[in-house]
Short mmCIF file of C-alpha atoms and ligand atoms in Angstrom, two decimals:
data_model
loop_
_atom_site.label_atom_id
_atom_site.label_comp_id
_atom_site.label_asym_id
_atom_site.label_seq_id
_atom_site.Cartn_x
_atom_site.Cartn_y
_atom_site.Cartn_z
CA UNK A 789 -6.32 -18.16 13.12
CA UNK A 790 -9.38 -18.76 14.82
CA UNK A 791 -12.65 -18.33 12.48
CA UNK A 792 -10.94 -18.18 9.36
CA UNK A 793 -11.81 -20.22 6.37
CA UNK A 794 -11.45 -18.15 3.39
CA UNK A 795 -7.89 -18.03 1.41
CA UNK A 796 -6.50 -14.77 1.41
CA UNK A 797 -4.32 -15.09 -2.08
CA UNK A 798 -5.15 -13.56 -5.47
CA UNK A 799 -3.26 -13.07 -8.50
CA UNK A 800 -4.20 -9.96 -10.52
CA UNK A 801 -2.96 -9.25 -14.24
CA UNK A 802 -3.59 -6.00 -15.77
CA UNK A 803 -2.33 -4.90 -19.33
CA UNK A 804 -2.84 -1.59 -20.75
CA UNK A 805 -1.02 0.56 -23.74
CA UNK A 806 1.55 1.43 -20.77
CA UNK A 807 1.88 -1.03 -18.66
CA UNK A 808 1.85 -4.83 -18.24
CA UNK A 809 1.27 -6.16 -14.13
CA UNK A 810 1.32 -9.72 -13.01
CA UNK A 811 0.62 -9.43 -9.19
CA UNK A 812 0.19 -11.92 -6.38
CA UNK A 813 -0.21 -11.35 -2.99
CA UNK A 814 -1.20 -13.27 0.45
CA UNK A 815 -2.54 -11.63 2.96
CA UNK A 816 -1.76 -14.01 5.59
CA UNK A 817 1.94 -14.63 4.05
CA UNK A 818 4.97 -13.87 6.42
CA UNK A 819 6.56 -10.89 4.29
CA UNK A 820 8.06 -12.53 2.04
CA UNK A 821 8.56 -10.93 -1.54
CA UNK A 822 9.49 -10.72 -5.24
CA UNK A 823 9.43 -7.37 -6.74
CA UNK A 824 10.39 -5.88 -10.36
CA UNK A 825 8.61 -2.82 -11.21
CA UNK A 826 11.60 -1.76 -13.37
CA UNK A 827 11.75 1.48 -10.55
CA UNK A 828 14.33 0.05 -7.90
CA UNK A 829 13.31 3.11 -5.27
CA UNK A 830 9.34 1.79 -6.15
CA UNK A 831 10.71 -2.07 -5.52
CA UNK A 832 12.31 -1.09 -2.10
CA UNK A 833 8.84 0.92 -0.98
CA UNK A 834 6.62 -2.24 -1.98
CA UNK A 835 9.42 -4.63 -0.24
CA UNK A 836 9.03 -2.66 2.78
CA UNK A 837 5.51 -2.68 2.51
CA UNK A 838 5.35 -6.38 2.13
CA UNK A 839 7.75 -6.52 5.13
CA UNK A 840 6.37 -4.76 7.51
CA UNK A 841 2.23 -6.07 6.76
CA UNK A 842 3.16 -9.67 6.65
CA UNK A 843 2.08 -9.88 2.88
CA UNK A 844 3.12 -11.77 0.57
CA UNK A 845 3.89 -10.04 -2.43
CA UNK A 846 5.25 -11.17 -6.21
CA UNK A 847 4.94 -8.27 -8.52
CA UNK A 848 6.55 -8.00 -12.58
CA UNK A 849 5.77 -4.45 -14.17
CA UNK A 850 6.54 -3.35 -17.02
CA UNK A 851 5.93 -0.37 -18.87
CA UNK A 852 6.83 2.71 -20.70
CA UNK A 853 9.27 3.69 -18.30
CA UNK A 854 11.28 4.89 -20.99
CA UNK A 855 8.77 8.47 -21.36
CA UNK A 856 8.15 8.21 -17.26
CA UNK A 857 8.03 5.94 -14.72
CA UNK A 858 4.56 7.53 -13.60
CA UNK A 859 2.42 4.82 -15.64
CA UNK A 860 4.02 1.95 -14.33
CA UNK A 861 4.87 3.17 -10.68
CA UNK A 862 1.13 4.32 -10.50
CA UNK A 863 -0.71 1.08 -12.76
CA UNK A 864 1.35 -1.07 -9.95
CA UNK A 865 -0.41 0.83 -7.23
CA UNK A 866 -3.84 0.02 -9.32
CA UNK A 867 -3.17 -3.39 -9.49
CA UNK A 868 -2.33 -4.24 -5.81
CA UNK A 869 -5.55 -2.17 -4.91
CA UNK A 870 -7.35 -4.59 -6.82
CA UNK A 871 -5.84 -7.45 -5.47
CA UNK A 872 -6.34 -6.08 -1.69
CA UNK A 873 -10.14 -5.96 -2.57
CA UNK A 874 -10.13 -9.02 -3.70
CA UNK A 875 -8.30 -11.42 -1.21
CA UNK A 876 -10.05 -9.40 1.78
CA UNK A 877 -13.08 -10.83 0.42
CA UNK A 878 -16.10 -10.20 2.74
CA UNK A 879 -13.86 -8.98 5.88
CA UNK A 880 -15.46 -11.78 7.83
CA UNK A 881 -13.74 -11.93 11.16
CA UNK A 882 -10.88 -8.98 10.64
CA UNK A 883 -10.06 -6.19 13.17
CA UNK A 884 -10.88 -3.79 10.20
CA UNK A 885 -8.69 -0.79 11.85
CA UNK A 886 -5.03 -0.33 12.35
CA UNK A 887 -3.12 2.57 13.37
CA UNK A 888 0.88 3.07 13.57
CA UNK A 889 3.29 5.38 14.08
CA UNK A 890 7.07 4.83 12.18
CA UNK A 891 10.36 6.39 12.48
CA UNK A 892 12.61 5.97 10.27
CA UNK A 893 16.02 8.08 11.95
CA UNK A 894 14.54 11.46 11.75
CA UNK A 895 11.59 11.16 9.80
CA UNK A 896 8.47 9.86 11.44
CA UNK A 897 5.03 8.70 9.69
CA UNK A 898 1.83 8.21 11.00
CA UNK A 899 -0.92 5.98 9.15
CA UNK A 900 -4.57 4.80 10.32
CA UNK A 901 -6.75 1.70 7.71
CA UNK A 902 -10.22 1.65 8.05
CA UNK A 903 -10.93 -1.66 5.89
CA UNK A 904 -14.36 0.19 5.29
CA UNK A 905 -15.37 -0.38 1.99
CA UNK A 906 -15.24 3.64 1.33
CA UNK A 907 -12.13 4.57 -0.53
CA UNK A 908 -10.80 7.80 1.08
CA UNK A 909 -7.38 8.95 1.49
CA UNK A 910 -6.04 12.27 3.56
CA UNK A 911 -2.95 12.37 3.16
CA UNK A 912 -0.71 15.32 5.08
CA UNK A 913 2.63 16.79 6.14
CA UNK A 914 5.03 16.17 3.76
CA UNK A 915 7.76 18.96 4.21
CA UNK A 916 7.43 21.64 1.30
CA UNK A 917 9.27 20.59 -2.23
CA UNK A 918 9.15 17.14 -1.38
CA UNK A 919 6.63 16.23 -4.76
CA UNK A 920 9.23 17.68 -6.90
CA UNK A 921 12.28 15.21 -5.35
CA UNK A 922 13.90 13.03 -7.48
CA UNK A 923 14.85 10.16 -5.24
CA UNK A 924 16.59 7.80 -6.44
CA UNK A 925 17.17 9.54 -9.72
CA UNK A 926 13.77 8.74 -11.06
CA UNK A 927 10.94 8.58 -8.59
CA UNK A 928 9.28 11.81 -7.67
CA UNK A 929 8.01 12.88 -4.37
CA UNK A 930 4.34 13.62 -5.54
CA UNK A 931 4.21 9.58 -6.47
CA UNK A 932 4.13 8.87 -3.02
CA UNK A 933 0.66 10.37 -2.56
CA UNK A 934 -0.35 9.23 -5.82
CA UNK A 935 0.30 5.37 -4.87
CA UNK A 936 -1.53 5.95 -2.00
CA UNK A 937 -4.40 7.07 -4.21
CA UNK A 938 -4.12 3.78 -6.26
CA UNK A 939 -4.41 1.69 -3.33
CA UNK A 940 -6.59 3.48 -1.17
CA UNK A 941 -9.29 3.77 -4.10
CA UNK A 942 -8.95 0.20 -5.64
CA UNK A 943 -8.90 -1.16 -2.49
CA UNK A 944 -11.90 0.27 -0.75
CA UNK A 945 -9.75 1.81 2.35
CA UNK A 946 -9.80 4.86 4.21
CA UNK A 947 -6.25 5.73 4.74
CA UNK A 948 -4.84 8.66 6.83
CA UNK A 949 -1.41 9.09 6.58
CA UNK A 950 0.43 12.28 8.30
CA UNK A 951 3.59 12.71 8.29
CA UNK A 952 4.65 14.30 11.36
CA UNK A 953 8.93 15.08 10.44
CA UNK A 954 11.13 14.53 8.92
CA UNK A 955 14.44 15.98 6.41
CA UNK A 956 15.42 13.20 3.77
CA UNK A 957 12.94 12.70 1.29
CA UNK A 958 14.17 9.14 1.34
CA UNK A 959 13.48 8.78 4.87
CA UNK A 960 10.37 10.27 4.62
CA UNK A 961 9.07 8.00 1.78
CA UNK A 962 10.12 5.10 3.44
CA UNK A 963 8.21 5.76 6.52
CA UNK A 964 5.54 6.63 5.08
CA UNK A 965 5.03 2.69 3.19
CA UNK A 966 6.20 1.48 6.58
CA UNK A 967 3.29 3.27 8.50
CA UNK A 968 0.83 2.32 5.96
CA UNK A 969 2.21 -1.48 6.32
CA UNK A 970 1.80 -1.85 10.04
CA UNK A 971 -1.69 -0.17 10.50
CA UNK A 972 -2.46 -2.79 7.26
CA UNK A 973 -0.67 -5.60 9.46
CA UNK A 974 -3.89 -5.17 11.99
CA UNK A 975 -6.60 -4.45 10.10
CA UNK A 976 -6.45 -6.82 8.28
CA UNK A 977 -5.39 -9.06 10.84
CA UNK A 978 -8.01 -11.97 12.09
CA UNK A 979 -9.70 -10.92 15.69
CA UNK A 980 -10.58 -14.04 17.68
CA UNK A 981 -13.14 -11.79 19.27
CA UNK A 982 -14.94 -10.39 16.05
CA UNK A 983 -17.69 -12.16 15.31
CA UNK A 984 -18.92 -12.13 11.31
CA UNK A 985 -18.18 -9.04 9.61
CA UNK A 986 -17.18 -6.22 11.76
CA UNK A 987 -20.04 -3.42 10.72
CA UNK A 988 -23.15 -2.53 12.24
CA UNK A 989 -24.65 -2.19 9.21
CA UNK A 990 -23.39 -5.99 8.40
CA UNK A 991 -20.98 -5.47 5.05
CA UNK A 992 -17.82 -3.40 4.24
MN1 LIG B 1170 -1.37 9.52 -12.69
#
């Protein structure tokens, strides 16, 4: 795209008492990805994320998933926040906001990215109960909102993500990652029309 120079790819390890990550990601990929967290429901969440933001994404987790898969699900999230940071690199030339809004059947998720620098997530409208869901027989609702928290932090977004309906907790997940994806997709996206870094102030 027009104005950009910088390679958008990083590889991030991070090993802890809980969890070992090997992570790799290109922003400017096409969606294609490689994902074993050892949490299939987590795998399907980052595949759609990949998907659906035109990232590249290779991730191998593993961790004491044996206790919980809490560590692991939320050291991932950690990890790719990192790596967002990191590949954005100065934000030279990006759109910097996205917004979208997701159905998925009857659940539908809204999401806005601010590439801003400020990590800050609000995060709304999941349908009472859903943090205590088991879906797919080991990953809670509440870890939904918690990977948000990962990558929203790490990453130096502000994320809004609302979710407006929606029944199956499933569903609802799924949208949710699929919001978040396509209002990534454009902020992150190169503007032919942006000029340097896209701040008054002159750095995110
Ligand atoms: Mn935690």
């Amino acid at each position: 795209m027009s104005g950009q120079t910088q390679n958008r790819a990083v590889r991030v390890q991070r090993e802890t008492s809980e969890s070992s990550i090997d992570l790799s990601i290109d922003l400017d990929g096409t969606g294609a990805s490689d994902i074993e967290t050892g949490v299939p429901f987590y795998d399907h969440l980052l595949t759609a994320f990949a998907r659906h933001s035109l990232t590249d994404l290779t991730v191998r987790a593993s961790g004491d998933v044996h206790i919980d898969v809490h560590h692991t699900v939320e050291d991932t999230g950690i990890v790719l926040g990192q790596a967002i940071r990191q590949a954005l690199g100065d934000k030279r030339g990006i759109s910097r906001y996205g917004d979208a809004l997701v159905p998925l059947d009857e659940a539908l998720a809204q999401a806005v990215v601010d590439i801003s620098g400020r990590p800050y997530l609000v995060h709304t409208g999941e349908p009472a109960g859903f943090e205590f869901h088991l879906i797919g027989g080991h990953f809670t609702g509440s870890m939904v909102r918690h990977v948000f928290e990962a990558i929203t932090f790490n990453a130096g977004l502000t994320v809004h993500v609302n979710v407006l309906g929606g029944r199956d907790p499933h569903h609802i997940a799924e949208a949710e990652f699929k919001a978040f994806a396509r209002a990534f997709r454009q902020a992150k996206a190169f503007d032919p029309l942006v000029t340097g870094i896209p701040s008054t102030k002159g750095a995110l």
